[in-house]
Amino acid sequence: MQKQHEETMIALTGLSKQYDGLTALDSIHLQVKKAEIFGIIGKSGAGKSTLIRCVNLLEKPSQGTVIVNQQSLTTLSRHALRAARRKMGMIFQHFNLLSCRTVYDNIALPLEFCNMSKKAIAHAINPLIELTGLSDKKSNYPNELSGGQKQRVAIARALACKPTVLLSDEATSALDPETTHLILQLLKNIRDTLNLTILLITHEMSVIKACCDKVGILDKGKLVEQNEVGEFFAHPNTPIAKNFIVSSLPQTLPAAIADHVLVDERLNTHPVLRLWFFGDAATQPIVGQLINQFKLRINILQAQVESIKKHIMGILIVAVDGDKTQVTASIAYLKQLGIQVEVLGYVPNDIIPFA
Amino acid sequence: MSQMILFLLLNATLQTIYMVVAASFIAVCLGLPLGVILYITRRGNLLAQPLVHHLLAAIVNVTRSIPFIILMIAVIPITRFLVGSSIGTAAAIVPLSFAALPFVARIVDNALLEVDTGLIEAAEAMGATSWQTIIHVLLPEAFANIVNGITLTIINLIGYSAMAGAVGGGGLGDMAVRYGYQRFNSSVMLMTIVMMVILVQAIQFFGDKIAKRVSHNKLS
Ligand SMILES: Nc1ncnc2c1ncn2[C@@H]1O[C@H](COP(=O)(O)OP(=O)(O)O)[C@@H](O)[C@H]1O
Ligand SMILES: [Mg+2]
């Protein structure tokens, strides 16, 4: 009991925030355990930034409690709150580095706020410069760095006071996919080496897939779903969760085919189906069943299968040829298996010939 | 004769420099904190005090809109009180400082407004006090713009100092009026103008140099 309590690093209870009339956050309950990477995903305006800013009280919650590291923040004095904030690092979408300071001096800034001596500062930040791979950029100014390097500086700066919690507000949203990948790797690496608890927010499912242990979905200020990441992909409960998962997979046909897809069925056309698999449905040998059981002929146009923490999910776009009643029956069968089926349109025989 | 003119020119130049430097110094010393207060008391800022802000802003705007020639006369009692006389180079420093002070305050306020609010937020998230945020984040980030603004103020002061000089403050303006205008000596007039141009150019040159050195916003 005591131990379990110790392990919770961030606990939000009944957290709400109103901006004169507008409800930005609506009764959020959330717990983040020690050394966990918890990702919050939501669309623009869902309240993600407001939520993460409530954790270090940059934004004052209208109702509810914020407990970080077993300390209730909403009741602290200004002085005590500043001390608590030093144990929480934060990184931002636009890095927020001081343009007039070198990389080294940017990282030193939070320690200067603690009135540390020059020597103690050097002692504290040199390992961080190593860790974030910035050794050869120490004396450069931010305008001489790439986006990825800037975010590394911001990460090093956030870690300077040896925080127990790191808050990340869309830290990779201004970066290209490759740099995003490297930064997320760095965050995971930091979590492992420093036992850091990370709460990150994003609007991209790929970020959740790449580095989170748990995920929460924020929609119009409500935390509508939260789960362990693998479970989440296997059993998304809400339509918005399914939408986020679906939109993270390629869903369009190759252009050469898409141009010829018709909305209505005509003579000598074949239906094009899009199948979504989540969880157990993904492990069924469905292509074989369609061929054997329904005597259909299948032409695979697009396929992607991903595994997230041992759970499989995927998308399959196929053109089918066969008896019309059999096609209808097969769709019903697939739906019964828990596969989402959509008829995208009809493709003429001369584009995709079934011999 | 021409040697005496040269001596007078040198003397007048030094008087101008003295007036301008002293007034700039006073204006910056008082205008910088005033500008910071204007900025931080604005609604939604570090130490929001809308009432204080609007009061100060009104004072700054009113002082700024008084023409210098009238300001000079209006502050005579203050000048007498501070310097003991209302004429002379030292006395001219008082109205010059009064003229430049609200300018500097506005320049500082504007330069601070240009600083990305994300930096203030980052400092706050690091546990910085308001004072630390001003000293370590806001002022350094705004410094290049403040330097540019102060350069402009100093150049304006050279013009004002010529006006102050014309009413007994000494300096290049005084010389231009006395020798150039009243005695129709156009070569003296020309010399004073050339001297002023040189002063303005020099100030602009060094101002730009300093601003460039402290700015890391653009690749140099
Ligand atoms: N300071 C503020 N004043 C008024 N409304 C705000 C303020 N900050 C955010 N909001 C509103 O709260 C909602 C959530 O904003 P935000 O948390 O920034 O969303 P997200 O980060 O998910 O895009 C939006 O409707 C936004 O307009
Ligand atoms: Mg946001």
XYZ file of C-alpha atoms and ligand atoms in Angstrom:
603
model
C 0.000 0.000 0.000
C 2.709 2.413 1.119
C 4.935 1.330 -1.748
C 2.264 1.784 -4.355
C 1.611 5.237 -3.036
C 5.305 6.077 -3.339
C 5.366 5.088 -6.944
C 2.819 7.624 -8.106
C 4.761 10.691 -9.242
C 1.961 12.789 -10.690
C -1.626 12.607 -9.486
C -4.304 14.888 -10.875
C -7.661 14.660 -9.144
C -10.824 16.312 -10.356
C -8.761 18.869 -12.234
C -10.821 21.486 -14.082
C -9.966 24.767 -15.708
C -12.351 27.421 -16.959
C -11.444 30.513 -18.937
C -14.312 32.912 -18.378
C -17.111 30.643 -19.519
C -15.040 28.267 -21.629
C -14.258 24.921 -20.029
C -10.750 24.014 -21.122
C -10.371 21.042 -18.763
C -13.201 19.047 -17.285
C -12.578 16.970 -14.179
C -9.359 15.219 -15.150
C -8.220 12.214 -13.140
C -4.764 11.024 -14.010
C -1.924 9.164 -12.333
C 1.582 8.790 -13.641
C 3.837 6.244 -11.997
C 7.545 6.608 -11.403
C 9.750 6.140 -14.500
C 6.694 5.887 -16.709
C 6.284 7.740 -19.992
C 2.679 8.869 -20.138
C 1.485 10.382 -23.391
C -1.589 12.551 -23.770
C -2.924 12.837 -27.292
C -5.615 15.178 -28.498
C -6.572 17.454 -31.335
C -5.670 21.117 -31.452
C -7.637 23.020 -28.821
C -8.455 19.888 -26.819
C -6.785 21.384 -23.757
C -3.446 19.564 -23.873
C -1.273 22.579 -23.142
C -3.635 23.726 -20.428
C -3.407 20.283 -18.835
C 0.382 20.079 -18.813
C 0.668 23.687 -17.632
C -1.586 22.839 -14.708
C 0.913 20.202 -13.588
C 3.578 22.791 -12.733
C 0.955 25.423 -12.021
C 1.961 27.742 -14.850
C -1.805 27.698 -15.149
C -3.794 27.761 -11.937
C -6.488 25.046 -11.921
C -10.026 26.258 -11.242
C -10.860 23.086 -9.307
C -9.044 19.936 -8.287
C -5.682 18.978 -6.854
C -2.262 18.498 -8.372
C 0.092 16.246 -6.478
C 3.626 15.859 -7.770
C 6.157 13.809 -5.875
C 3.697 13.547 -2.999
C 3.477 17.275 -2.622
C 0.188 19.046 -3.194
C 1.086 22.050 -5.339
C -2.137 24.035 -5.250
C -1.683 24.936 -1.584
C 2.003 25.883 -1.690
C 3.371 29.360 -1.043
C 5.009 31.117 -3.990
C 8.422 30.362 -2.551
C 7.683 26.671 -2.017
C 6.121 26.438 -5.483
C 9.332 27.756 -7.061
C 11.297 25.101 -5.189
C 8.849 22.432 -6.396
C 9.131 23.658 -9.994
C 12.897 23.186 -9.890
C 12.225 19.471 -9.499
C 10.098 19.486 -12.671
C 11.765 20.049 -16.028
C 9.750 21.312 -18.937
C 10.374 21.344 -22.685
C 8.371 23.164 -25.329
C 7.433 22.998 -29.001
C 9.451 26.114 -29.833
C 12.362 25.267 -27.531
C 12.283 28.640 -25.726
C 16.055 29.050 -25.608
C 17.665 32.402 -24.863
C 19.096 33.669 -28.136
C 21.746 35.762 -26.369
C 23.223 32.821 -24.466
C 25.447 30.016 -25.696
C 24.386 26.393 -25.435
C 26.396 26.046 -22.233
C 24.935 29.198 -20.679
C 21.403 28.225 -21.664
C 21.790 24.933 -19.840
C 23.320 26.773 -16.878
C 20.375 29.177 -16.549
C 18.201 27.176 -14.102
C 21.255 26.620 -11.905
C 21.991 30.340 -11.904
C 18.467 30.804 -10.626
C 19.497 28.579 -7.690
C 22.548 30.811 -7.116
C 24.968 27.961 -7.678
C 28.684 28.704 -8.022
C 30.315 28.594 -11.460
C 32.248 25.517 -10.474
C 29.214 23.654 -9.191
C 27.361 24.577 -12.366
C 30.115 23.183 -14.571
C 30.152 20.033 -12.480
C 26.398 19.600 -12.869
C 25.989 20.327 -16.558
C 29.017 18.799 -18.226
C 27.570 15.278 -17.880
C 24.286 16.553 -19.336
C 26.078 18.007 -22.332
C 27.607 14.557 -22.847
C 24.269 12.816 -22.406
C 22.529 15.002 -24.967
C 25.419 14.816 -27.423
C 26.176 18.539 -27.492
C 29.876 18.442 -26.583
C 30.981 20.107 -29.814
C 28.249 22.774 -29.673
C 28.891 24.081 -26.156
C 29.860 27.592 -27.194
C 27.478 27.989 -30.119
C 24.448 30.249 -30.001
C 20.943 28.827 -30.612
C 20.672 30.479 -34.045
C 23.604 28.320 -35.139
C 21.799 25.074 -34.280
C 19.294 22.815 -36.048
C 15.853 22.220 -34.556
C 16.885 18.860 -33.154
C 19.993 20.342 -31.543
C 17.931 23.147 -30.028
C 15.556 20.643 -28.469
C 18.559 18.749 -27.087
C 19.735 21.941 -25.427
C 16.248 22.452 -24.016
C 16.244 18.885 -22.695
C 19.651 19.337 -21.071
C 18.427 22.588 -19.533
C 15.290 20.873 -18.238
C 17.458 18.218 -16.593
C 19.955 20.633 -15.040
C 18.292 20.767 -11.613
C 18.037 16.953 -11.473
C 14.251 16.888 -11.709
C 12.156 13.819 -10.951
C 9.522 14.734 -13.520
C 9.803 15.967 -17.100
C 6.904 17.715 -18.820
C 6.947 17.892 -22.594
C 4.546 20.164 -24.462
C 4.603 19.043 -28.108
C 8.394 18.861 -27.972
C 8.694 17.179 -31.360
C 5.929 18.971 -33.235
C 8.318 21.423 -34.890
C 10.753 18.698 -35.959
C 11.003 16.468 -39.017
C 10.202 12.739 -38.604
C 13.819 11.641 -38.425
C 14.759 14.221 -35.795
C 11.552 13.412 -33.926
C 12.641 9.805 -33.779
C 16.056 10.747 -32.366
C 14.577 13.076 -29.749
C 12.078 10.413 -28.648
C 14.933 7.914 -28.395
C 16.777 10.415 -26.228
C 13.747 10.806 -23.958
C 13.465 7.039 -23.556
C 17.173 6.828 -22.878
C 16.880 9.538 -20.217
C 13.976 7.774 -18.611
C 16.036 4.593 -18.390
C 19.247 6.156 -17.117
C 17.782 8.772 -14.771
C 14.597 6.974 -13.720
C 12.705 10.057 -14.784
C 8.919 10.241 -14.977
C 7.774 11.817 -18.254
C 4.406 13.338 -19.062
C 4.280 14.326 -22.705
C 1.573 15.714 -24.891
C 1.308 15.394 -28.635
C -1.166 15.393 -31.472
C 0.643 12.579 -33.281
C -0.085 8.896 -32.731
C 3.405 8.041 -33.960
C 4.888 9.738 -30.886
C 2.701 7.618 -28.603
C 3.681 4.465 -30.483
C 7.373 5.315 -30.444
C 7.936 5.972 -26.781
C 4.962 5.875 -24.423
C 4.020 3.258 -21.860
C 0.579 4.691 -21.251
C -1.677 6.910 -23.251
C -4.600 9.164 -22.485
C -6.952 10.702 -24.995
C -8.039 14.247 -24.369
C -11.117 15.424 -26.219
C -12.739 18.800 -25.607
C -11.202 19.036 -22.148
C -12.183 15.519 -21.086
C -9.844 12.602 -20.630
C -12.074 10.146 -22.479
C -9.823 7.116 -22.418
C -6.574 6.039 -20.806
C -4.771 2.775 -21.034
C -1.487 0.960 -21.330
C -0.318 1.594 -24.921
C -0.491 -1.993 -26.213
C -3.947 -2.503 -24.726
C -5.052 0.791 -26.153
C -4.162 -0.209 -29.688
C -5.701 -3.639 -29.228
C -8.955 -2.447 -27.679
C -9.695 1.182 -28.393
C -13.023 1.983 -26.785
C -14.086 5.374 -28.027
C -14.641 6.460 -31.630
C -12.048 9.209 -31.223
C -9.486 6.647 -30.063
C -10.203 4.529 -33.137
C -9.899 7.593 -35.319
C -6.501 8.442 -33.899
C -5.274 4.914 -34.513
C -6.734 4.791 -38.007
C -5.244 8.125 -38.969
C -1.810 6.938 -37.945
C -1.790 4.298 -40.667
C -1.591 4.859 -44.428
C -5.191 4.844 -45.563
C -5.151 5.907 -49.126
C -4.819 3.841 -52.230
C -1.809 4.133 -54.498
C -2.512 7.183 -56.685
C -2.526 5.181 -59.905
C -5.493 3.178 -58.636
C -7.241 5.865 -56.597
C -7.789 7.969 -59.734
C -9.951 5.234 -61.257
C -12.089 4.278 -58.279
C -15.793 4.875 -58.985
C -18.373 5.769 -56.386
C -21.097 3.500 -57.827
C -21.036 -0.085 -58.890
C -21.122 -0.632 -62.647
C -20.665 -3.487 -65.045
C -17.236 -5.105 -64.865
C -16.144 -3.429 -61.652
C -14.882 -4.858 -58.387
C -15.564 -3.527 -54.895
C -12.579 -2.079 -53.030
C -12.666 -2.811 -49.311
C -10.688 -1.262 -46.486
C -10.244 -3.511 -43.464
C -9.009 -2.345 -40.071
C -7.734 -4.852 -37.559
C -7.285 -4.205 -33.902
C -6.066 -6.759 -31.403
C -7.259 -10.351 -31.772
C -8.954 -9.732 -35.106
C -5.537 -9.082 -36.588
C -4.380 -12.635 -35.981
C -7.183 -14.347 -37.925
C -6.290 -15.893 -41.295
C -8.998 -13.877 -42.980
C -7.604 -13.719 -46.508
C -7.626 -17.489 -46.659
C -11.175 -17.598 -45.315
C -12.393 -15.127 -47.909
C -10.915 -17.254 -50.626
C -12.009 -20.663 -49.341
C -15.252 -19.932 -47.556
C -16.707 -17.281 -49.848
C -14.986 -18.286 -53.060
C -13.734 -14.751 -53.579
C -10.648 -13.727 -55.437
C -8.553 -11.164 -53.625
C -6.213 -8.516 -54.975
C -4.251 -6.746 -52.236
C -3.772 -3.057 -53.040
C -2.374 -1.748 -49.767
C -1.311 -3.472 -46.568
C 0.327 -2.418 -43.369
C 0.671 -4.358 -40.166
C 2.246 -2.934 -37.072
C 2.947 -4.450 -33.730
C 2.883 -2.337 -30.629
C 3.976 -3.980 -27.392
C 3.031 -7.465 -28.653
C -0.296 -6.309 -30.017
C -0.876 -6.400 -33.727
C -2.875 -3.896 -35.674
C -3.140 -3.278 -39.331
C -4.864 -2.084 -42.409
C -5.617 -3.979 -45.586
C -7.092 -2.555 -48.758
C -8.271 -5.161 -51.239
C -10.217 -5.425 -54.450
C -12.466 -8.493 -54.459
C -13.988 -10.467 -57.284
C -16.799 -12.917 -56.752
C -20.483 -13.554 -56.463
C -22.330 -10.470 -55.240
C -24.186 -12.228 -52.405
C -20.925 -13.848 -51.331
C -19.258 -10.444 -51.148
C -22.067 -9.121 -48.951
C -21.907 -12.206 -46.753
C -18.152 -11.928 -46.396
C -18.420 -8.316 -45.259
C -20.909 -9.323 -42.584
C -18.585 -12.128 -41.541
C -15.587 -9.828 -41.233
C -17.547 -7.349 -39.146
C -18.572 -10.155 -36.894
C -14.888 -10.935 -36.324
C -14.396 -7.381 -35.080
C -12.810 -6.075 -38.223
C -13.938 -2.668 -39.414
C -14.932 -2.856 -43.078
C -15.540 0.037 -45.410
C -16.364 -0.041 -49.109
C -14.134 2.619 -50.639
C -15.645 2.323 -54.126
C -15.487 0.214 -57.244
C -12.582 -0.269 -59.569
C -13.040 -1.237 -63.240
C -11.815 -4.575 -64.471
C -9.329 -3.028 -66.900
C -7.482 -1.280 -64.060
C -7.273 -4.317 -61.826
C -7.885 -7.367 -63.952
C -8.726 -10.604 -62.192
C -7.336 -12.512 -65.160
C 41.470 84.502 -35.762
C 40.847 81.130 -37.371
C 42.777 79.544 -34.541
C 40.414 81.157 -32.089
C 37.448 79.902 -34.091
C 38.891 76.424 -33.986
C 39.349 76.701 -30.261
C 35.745 77.856 -29.879
C 34.575 75.015 -32.083
C 36.444 72.473 -29.967
C 35.097 73.999 -26.796
C 31.527 74.010 -28.157
C 31.873 70.386 -29.260
C 33.033 69.356 -25.809
C 30.137 71.242 -24.244
C 27.689 69.463 -26.552
C 29.237 66.100 -25.751
C 29.078 66.900 -22.042
C 25.404 67.887 -22.188
C 24.401 64.925 -24.303
C 26.410 62.341 -22.378
C 25.215 63.587 -19.001
C 21.571 63.823 -20.083
C 21.710 60.385 -21.756
C 23.262 58.904 -18.650
C 20.567 60.338 -16.405
C 17.798 59.407 -18.848
C 19.016 55.801 -19.089
C 19.498 55.453 -15.340
C 15.944 56.579 -14.681
C 14.277 55.491 -17.936
C 15.468 51.882 -17.769
C 13.749 51.052 -14.478
C 10.732 53.100 -15.527
C 10.498 51.092 -18.751
C 10.810 47.831 -16.841
C 8.040 48.924 -14.473
C 5.851 49.941 -17.418
C 6.367 46.500 -18.892
C 5.912 44.287 -15.838
C 2.847 46.111 -14.553
C 0.983 45.643 -17.820
C -2.098 43.408 -17.569
C -1.156 39.737 -17.763
C 2.544 40.351 -17.127
C 4.856 39.378 -14.293
C 3.576 41.871 -11.710
C 0.330 42.998 -13.272
C -0.797 46.312 -11.748
C -3.019 47.811 -14.444
C -3.652 50.992 -12.441
C 0.054 51.722 -11.916
C 0.683 50.883 -15.549
C -1.925 53.260 -16.918
C -0.821 56.072 -14.623
C 2.834 55.732 -15.624
C 1.945 55.314 -19.275
C -0.092 58.524 -19.146
C 2.785 60.465 -17.554
C 5.233 59.111 -20.117
C 2.952 59.976 -23.018
C 2.254 63.488 -21.800
C 5.940 64.277 -21.251
C 6.768 62.849 -24.603
C 4.288 65.028 -26.412
C 5.474 68.340 -24.936
C 7.659 70.150 -27.501
C 11.216 70.445 -26.213
C 11.285 74.228 -26.381
C 8.288 74.398 -24.039
C 9.580 71.651 -21.771
C 12.779 73.646 -21.381
C 10.870 76.616 -20.030
C 8.441 74.520 -18.000
C 11.192 72.801 -16.009
C 13.064 76.021 -15.186
C 11.978 75.939 -11.520
C 13.251 72.372 -11.211
C 16.456 73.333 -12.978
C 16.990 76.248 -10.594
C 16.385 73.951 -7.670
C 18.772 71.257 -8.882
C 21.559 73.309 -10.479
C 21.098 76.678 -8.855
C 20.781 78.509 -12.167
C 18.617 78.218 -15.228
C 21.275 79.094 -17.790
C 24.520 77.436 -18.730
C 25.628 74.035 -19.902
C 24.940 72.290 -16.594
C 21.463 73.815 -16.456
C 20.699 72.532 -19.970
C 21.245 68.967 -18.796
C 18.046 69.058 -16.715
C 15.526 69.681 -19.534
C 17.506 67.398 -21.843
C 17.220 64.570 -19.308
C 13.527 65.253 -18.898
C 13.034 65.097 -22.643
C 14.947 61.846 -23.090
C 13.645 59.995 -20.041
C 10.162 59.080 -21.339
C 11.718 58.135 -24.669
C 14.057 55.684 -22.995
C 11.217 54.290 -20.883
C 9.124 53.619 -23.998
C 12.074 52.106 -25.823
C 12.769 49.722 -22.956
C 9.072 48.844 -22.662
C 8.834 48.140 -26.401
C 12.049 46.127 -26.459
C 10.764 43.973 -23.589
C 7.453 43.479 -25.365
C 9.380 42.013 -28.291
C 10.847 39.254 -26.129
C 9.094 35.941 -26.809
C 6.675 35.237 -23.951
C 7.701 31.590 -24.222
C 10.981 32.576 -22.569
C 9.175 34.096 -19.601
C 7.129 30.942 -19.316
C 10.251 28.785 -19.501
C 11.898 30.846 -16.755
C 8.788 30.560 -14.622
C 8.759 26.792 -15.160
C 12.398 26.712 -13.981
C 11.367 28.299 -10.704
C 12.763 31.768 -11.395
C 11.597 34.727 -9.327
C 10.202 37.742 -11.161
C 13.412 39.623 -10.431
C 15.545 36.772 -11.823
C 13.382 36.637 -14.927
C 13.891 40.366 -15.509
C 17.635 40.334 -14.874
C 18.628 37.015 -16.460
C 16.081 36.653 -19.249
C 14.135 39.761 -20.232
C 16.793 42.472 -20.194
C 19.551 40.410 -21.849
C 17.154 39.258 -24.588
C 15.937 42.821 -25.156
C 19.401 44.345 -24.909
C 20.149 44.704 -28.622
C 16.856 46.517 -29.208
C 17.410 48.711 -26.170
C 20.853 49.686 -27.472
C 19.375 50.590 -30.861
C 16.734 52.726 -29.174
C 19.228 54.472 -26.932
C 21.411 55.261 -29.940
C 18.425 56.983 -31.493
C 17.698 58.871 -28.272
C 21.282 60.145 -28.051
C 21.124 61.365 -31.635
C 17.863 63.165 -30.863
C 19.533 64.706 -27.844
C 22.210 66.263 -30.063
C 19.462 68.084 -31.886
C 17.783 69.123 -28.637
C 21.106 70.228 -27.180
C 21.516 72.634 -30.069
C 18.156 74.134 -29.121
C 19.156 74.310 -25.477
C 22.439 75.874 -26.517
C 20.654 78.606 -28.423
C 19.107 79.814 -25.187
C 22.325 79.989 -23.238
C 23.398 76.422 -22.787
C 26.582 76.704 -24.815
C 27.666 74.012 -27.209
C 27.519 73.770 -30.981
C 23.989 75.166 -31.281
C 24.958 78.235 -29.297
C 28.008 78.770 -31.506
C 26.020 78.331 -34.682
C 23.513 80.974 -33.601
C 26.022 83.463 -32.256
C 28.656 83.326 -34.975
C 26.877 81.817 -37.872
C 23.453 83.411 -37.646
C 23.918 86.707 -35.829
C 27.254 87.574 -37.456
C 26.494 86.076 -40.848
C 29.630 83.930 -40.645
C 28.572 81.069 -42.870
C 31.871 79.198 -42.591
C 31.401 78.920 -38.813
C 27.836 77.804 -39.407
C 29.116 75.150 -41.784
C 31.774 74.005 -39.321
C 29.245 73.505 -36.541
C 26.982 71.546 -38.866
C 29.865 69.335 -39.999
C 30.801 68.760 -36.371
C 27.269 67.686 -35.525
C 27.126 65.356 -38.490
C 30.393 63.783 -37.353
C 28.997 63.334 -33.833
C 25.790 61.745 -35.118
C 27.693 59.421 -37.431
C 30.060 58.363 -34.682
C 27.217 57.618 -32.266
C 25.307 55.657 -34.904
C 28.453 53.717 -35.799
C 29.233 52.674 -32.250
C 25.567 52.053 -31.423
C 25.237 49.700 -34.382
C 28.473 47.956 -33.448
C 27.358 47.306 -29.891
C 23.875 46.195 -30.959
C 25.370 43.788 -33.470
C 27.753 42.349 -30.932
C 25.032 41.614 -28.383
C 22.499 40.324 -30.885
C 22.535 36.660 -31.824
C 19.245 36.648 -33.634
C 20.655 36.710 -37.110
C 23.582 34.888 -38.574
C 26.355 37.442 -38.916
N -5.135 31.995 -21.513
C -6.282 31.590 -22.083
N -7.388 32.362 -22.076
C -8.543 31.943 -22.629
N -8.695 30.773 -23.250
C -7.630 29.945 -23.324
C -6.367 30.313 -22.747
N -5.487 29.299 -22.966
C -6.174 28.359 -23.649
N -7.456 28.738 -23.868
C -8.495 27.939 -24.543
O -8.537 26.665 -23.952
C -8.694 25.653 -24.936
C -7.577 24.663 -24.843
O -6.367 25.267 -25.236
P -4.979 24.506 -25.236
O -4.791 23.855 -23.922
O -3.925 25.447 -25.670
O -5.216 23.385 -26.355
P -4.161 22.432 -27.097
O -2.834 22.623 -26.456
O -4.716 21.062 -26.924
O -4.171 22.840 -28.527
C -8.771 26.362 -26.279
O -10.128 26.493 -26.624
C -8.152 27.707 -26.003
O -8.708 28.679 -26.833
Mg -0.926 23.280 -27.251
